[in-house]
Amino acid sequence: MENKTLISANWKMHLTHLEAIRMLQELSFLLDEVNYEKIEIAIHPPFTSLRSVQILIDDMKKVELSLGAQNCHFAESGAYTGEISPAMLAALQVKYVIVGHSERRQLFEETDDFIAKKLAAIWQHKMTPILAIGETLEERDNDQTESKIHDQLDVALMAAQPKQIESMVIAYEPIWAIGTGESATPQDIEAVVEIIRSWIKKNKNEAAAKSVRIQYGGSVKPINIGGIMGAQGVDGVLVGGASIDASEFARIVRYQD
Ligand code: PGA
């Protein structure tokens, strides 16, 4: 059976809750003919908009959206000023949580160990992690893409059960492609998707390697989505910049029209 396509909107630190409501209203108008049997759409707003977005999603008649978060802490609760726990997200019916985005790794110094703890906490609360991995330009130029991907998977997924991996999402996001306007080619993407599935097959099992959904992220736009989705083994995309413009994002979702 083919994996269902997952197109995720990572709004990053954009849109107030009022702007988020307007954005979703616009989107619902543009997305009402999407075939939801084939495509799942997830919205990852900032924490301050989660509740407003959740209420709107519940209320939508023709448009089906899943709710996602961009991050969380691994602890259940506690003295972690400024942090949000997985229990808090689960209580808001959050389905997906992005973990290990390169902006969090680079700007907030998150390590693979820290990311592994978050994955475990997200699973414990029955949500689905989207684990982001990818290489820098320097690593790519030095032919270190494969070893970087292996290193990230070795630590983040070491303790994960094959069944957990079956239902998770991995986003291949080359750092040099994020926010730069320069996306990876379908050939580049296919090669890394194959590296990820082979790692899972070798270290976990074949069912997990097949069922895990793998997204590509990095300068996804209406103009390149067709080629990216044509890459073998790609089950969807994680969209940053183009996801905060309703018409651009709708064109990405409706790339097959
Ligand atoms: P971008 O961001 O689409 O703006 O390149 C992607 C991401 O960071 O997930």
Coordinates of C-alpha atoms and ligand atoms in Angstrom, one line a residue:
M1 CA 0.0 0.0 0.0
E2 CA 1.3 3.5 -0.8
N3 CA 2.0 5.9 2.0
K4 CA -0.4 8.8 2.2
T5 CA 1.0 12.1 1.1
L6 CA 1.6 14.5 3.9
I7 CA 2.0 18.2 3.1
S8 CA 3.0 20.2 6.2
A9 CA 3.0 24.0 6.7
N10 CA 5.7 25.1 9.1
W11 CA 4.8 28.7 9.9
K12 CA 7.9 29.2 12.0
M13 CA 7.7 32.4 14.0
H14 CA 5.1 34.1 11.8
L15 CA 1.5 35.2 12.2
T16 CA -0.3 36.3 15.3
H17 CA -3.4 34.3 16.3
L18 CA -5.6 36.8 14.5
E19 CA -3.5 36.6 11.4
A20 CA -3.6 32.8 11.7
I21 CA -7.4 32.8 11.7
R22 CA -7.5 35.0 8.6
M23 CA -5.0 32.8 6.9
L24 CA -7.0 29.6 7.6
Q25 CA -10.2 31.2 6.4
E26 CA -8.4 32.0 3.1
L27 CA -6.9 28.6 2.9
S28 CA -10.2 26.8 3.5
F29 CA -11.7 28.7 0.5
L30 CA -8.8 27.6 -1.7
L31 CA -8.6 24.0 -0.5
D32 CA -12.2 22.8 -0.6
E33 CA -11.7 20.5 -3.6
V34 CA -8.6 18.7 -2.4
N35 CA -8.8 14.9 -2.3
Y36 CA -8.3 14.2 1.3
E37 CA -8.2 10.4 0.7
K38 CA -4.9 11.0 -1.0
I39 CA -3.4 14.1 0.7
E40 CA -3.2 15.0 4.4
I41 CA -2.4 18.6 5.2
A42 CA -1.0 19.7 8.5
I43 CA -0.6 23.2 9.9
H44 CA 2.2 23.9 12.4
P45 CA 1.5 27.4 13.8
P46 CA 3.4 29.1 16.6
F47 CA 2.3 27.9 20.1
T48 CA 0.2 31.1 20.6
S49 CA -2.0 30.2 17.7
L50 CA -2.5 26.5 18.4
R51 CA -5.8 26.9 20.2
S52 CA -7.4 29.3 17.7
V53 CA -6.3 27.0 14.8
Q54 CA -7.6 23.9 16.6
I55 CA -11.0 25.5 17.1
L56 CA -11.2 26.5 13.4
I57 CA -10.1 23.1 12.2
D58 CA -12.8 21.4 14.3
D59 CA -15.4 23.8 12.8
M60 CA -14.4 23.3 9.1
K61 CA -16.9 21.4 7.0
K62 CA -15.2 20.7 3.7
V63 CA -11.6 21.1 4.5
E64 CA -9.6 18.6 6.6
L65 CA -6.5 19.8 8.3
S66 CA -4.3 18.2 10.9
L67 CA -2.8 20.2 13.7
G68 CA 0.9 20.3 14.3
A69 CA 3.4 21.9 16.7
Q70 CA 6.9 23.1 15.8
N71 CA 8.6 21.9 19.0
C72 CA 8.1 20.7 22.5
H73 CA 10.1 19.9 25.7
F74 CA 10.5 16.3 26.7
A75 CA 9.5 16.7 30.3
E76 CA 5.9 16.0 31.5
S77 CA 5.9 19.3 33.5
G78 CA 8.2 21.2 35.7
A79 CA 10.4 24.2 36.2
Y80 CA 11.3 24.9 32.5
T81 CA 10.4 28.6 32.1
G82 CA 9.2 29.3 28.6
E83 CA 8.8 25.6 27.5
I84 CA 5.7 23.6 26.4
S85 CA 5.3 20.0 27.4
P86 CA 4.0 17.2 25.1
A87 CA 1.1 16.7 27.5
M88 CA 0.0 20.3 26.8
L89 CA 0.1 19.7 23.0
A90 CA -1.7 16.4 23.3
A91 CA -4.5 18.1 25.2
L92 CA -4.9 20.4 22.3
Q93 CA -5.3 17.5 19.9
V94 CA -2.0 18.1 18.3
K95 CA -1.2 15.2 15.9
Y96 CA 2.3 16.1 14.6
V97 CA 5.3 17.6 16.3
I98 CA 8.4 18.7 14.4
V99 CA 11.6 17.6 16.2
G100 CA 15.2 18.5 15.4
H101 CA 14.5 21.2 12.9
S102 CA 17.9 22.6 11.8
E103 CA 17.0 26.1 13.1
R104 CA 16.6 24.6 16.6
R105 CA 19.8 22.6 16.2
Q106 CA 21.8 25.6 15.0
L107 CA 20.2 28.5 16.9
F108 CA 19.2 26.8 20.1
E109 CA 22.0 24.2 20.2
E110 CA 19.7 21.2 20.3
T111 CA 21.7 17.9 20.2
D112 CA 20.7 14.5 18.8
D113 CA 20.5 13.2 22.4
F114 CA 18.1 16.0 23.4
I115 CA 16.1 15.2 20.2
A116 CA 15.9 11.5 21.1
K117 CA 14.4 12.4 24.5
K118 CA 11.7 14.5 22.8
L119 CA 10.9 11.7 20.4
A120 CA 10.3 9.3 23.2
A121 CA 8.0 11.9 25.0
I122 CA 6.0 12.6 21.9
W123 CA 5.4 8.9 21.3
Q124 CA 4.4 8.5 24.9
H125 CA 1.7 11.0 24.4
K126 CA 0.5 9.2 21.2
M127 CA 1.5 12.0 18.8
T128 CA 3.5 11.6 15.7
P129 CA 7.0 13.1 15.5
I130 CA 8.4 14.7 12.3
L131 CA 12.1 14.2 12.7
A132 CA 14.1 16.7 10.6
I133 CA 17.6 15.8 9.5
G134 CA 19.9 17.1 6.8
E135 CA 23.4 18.2 6.0
T136 CA 25.1 21.6 5.7
L137 CA 26.5 22.9 2.4
E138 CA 30.1 22.2 3.7
E139 CA 29.2 18.6 4.5
R140 CA 27.5 18.2 1.1
D141 CA 30.6 19.6 -0.7
N142 CA 32.8 17.2 1.3
D143 CA 30.7 14.2 0.4
Q144 CA 29.6 13.8 4.0
T145 CA 25.9 13.7 3.4
E146 CA 25.5 10.0 4.0
S147 CA 27.6 10.0 7.2
K148 CA 25.7 13.0 8.6
I149 CA 22.4 11.4 8.0
H150 CA 23.6 8.2 9.6
D151 CA 25.0 10.0 12.6
Q152 CA 21.7 11.8 13.1
L153 CA 19.6 8.6 12.8
D154 CA 22.0 6.6 15.0
V155 CA 21.4 8.8 18.0
A156 CA 17.8 10.0 17.4
L157 CA 16.4 6.6 16.6
M158 CA 18.6 4.3 18.5
A159 CA 16.0 3.5 21.2
A160 CA 13.0 3.6 18.9
Q161 CA 10.9 0.5 18.2
P162 CA 10.3 -0.5 14.6
K163 CA 6.5 0.0 15.1
Q164 CA 7.1 3.5 16.2
I165 CA 9.2 4.2 13.2
E166 CA 6.5 2.7 10.9
S167 CA 4.1 5.5 11.8
M168 CA 6.5 8.4 12.2
V169 CA 7.6 11.0 9.6
I170 CA 11.2 11.9 8.7
A171 CA 11.8 15.2 6.9
Y172 CA 15.0 15.4 4.9
E173 CA 15.9 19.0 5.0
P174 CA 19.3 19.9 3.6
I175 CA 20.3 23.0 5.5
W176 CA 21.6 24.8 2.5
A177 CA 18.2 24.6 0.9
I178 CA 16.2 26.0 3.8
G179 CA 15.0 29.5 3.1
T180 CA 17.5 30.0 0.3
G181 CA 15.3 29.6 -2.8
E182 CA 17.6 26.8 -3.9
S183 CA 15.9 23.5 -3.5
A184 CA 17.6 20.1 -3.8
T185 CA 17.1 18.3 -7.1
P186 CA 14.7 15.3 -7.3
Q187 CA 17.9 13.1 -7.9
D188 CA 19.5 14.5 -4.7
I189 CA 16.4 13.9 -2.8
E190 CA 16.0 10.3 -4.1
A191 CA 19.5 9.5 -3.1
V192 CA 19.0 10.6 0.5
V193 CA 15.6 9.0 0.8
E194 CA 17.3 5.8 -0.1
I195 CA 20.0 6.3 2.5
I196 CA 17.3 6.8 5.2
R197 CA 15.2 3.8 4.2
S198 CA 18.3 1.6 4.0
W199 CA 19.4 2.7 7.4
I200 CA 16.0 1.8 8.9
K201 CA 15.9 -1.5 7.1
K202 CA 19.4 -2.4 8.4
N203 CA 18.9 -1.2 12.0
K204 CA 15.2 -1.8 12.5
N205 CA 13.2 -3.8 10.0
E206 CA 11.9 -3.8 6.4
A207 CA 8.3 -2.9 7.4
A208 CA 9.5 0.2 9.2
A209 CA 11.7 1.2 6.2
K210 CA 8.7 0.9 3.9
S211 CA 6.0 2.5 6.0
V212 CA 7.9 5.5 7.4
R213 CA 6.8 8.6 5.6
I214 CA 9.6 10.7 4.3
Q215 CA 9.1 14.3 3.5
Y216 CA 11.5 16.7 1.7
G217 CA 11.8 20.3 3.0
G218 CA 13.9 23.2 1.7
S219 CA 12.5 26.0 -0.6
V220 CA 9.5 24.0 -1.7
K221 CA 7.4 26.3 -4.1
P222 CA 4.6 25.8 -6.5
I223 CA 7.1 25.7 -9.3
N224 CA 9.2 22.8 -8.0
I225 CA 6.6 20.7 -6.1
G226 CA 5.8 18.5 -9.1
G227 CA 9.4 17.4 -9.5
I228 CA 9.9 16.9 -5.8
M229 CA 6.8 14.8 -5.4
G230 CA 8.0 12.8 -8.5
A231 CA 11.1 11.7 -6.7
Q232 CA 11.0 8.1 -5.7
G233 CA 10.2 7.3 -2.1
V234 CA 9.1 10.9 -1.2
D235 CA 5.8 10.9 0.7
G236 CA 5.3 14.7 1.1
V237 CA 6.9 18.0 1.8
L238 CA 7.5 20.3 4.8
V239 CA 7.0 23.8 3.6
G240 CA 8.3 26.9 5.4
G241 CA 8.3 30.3 3.6
A242 CA 5.7 29.4 1.0
S243 CA 3.3 28.1 3.7
I244 CA 2.5 31.6 5.1
D245 CA 1.0 32.7 1.8
A246 CA -2.4 31.1 1.4
S247 CA -2.4 31.1 -2.4
E248 CA 1.2 29.8 -2.7
F249 CA 0.5 27.1 -0.2
A250 CA -2.8 26.1 -1.8
R251 CA -1.0 25.8 -5.2
I252 CA 1.6 23.5 -3.6
V253 CA -1.1 21.3 -2.1
R254 CA -3.0 21.2 -5.4
Y255 CA 0.1 20.5 -7.5
Q256 CA -1.7 17.7 -9.3
D257 CA -4.6 19.8 -10.6
Ligands
PGA1 P1 11.6 26.9 3.6 O1 11.7 26.2 5.0 O2 10.4 26.2 2.8 O3 11.3 28.3 3.8 O4 12.9 26.6 2.9 C1 11.5 24.8 5.1 C2 11.6 24.4 6.6 O5 12.4 25.1 7.3 O6 11.0 23.5 7.1

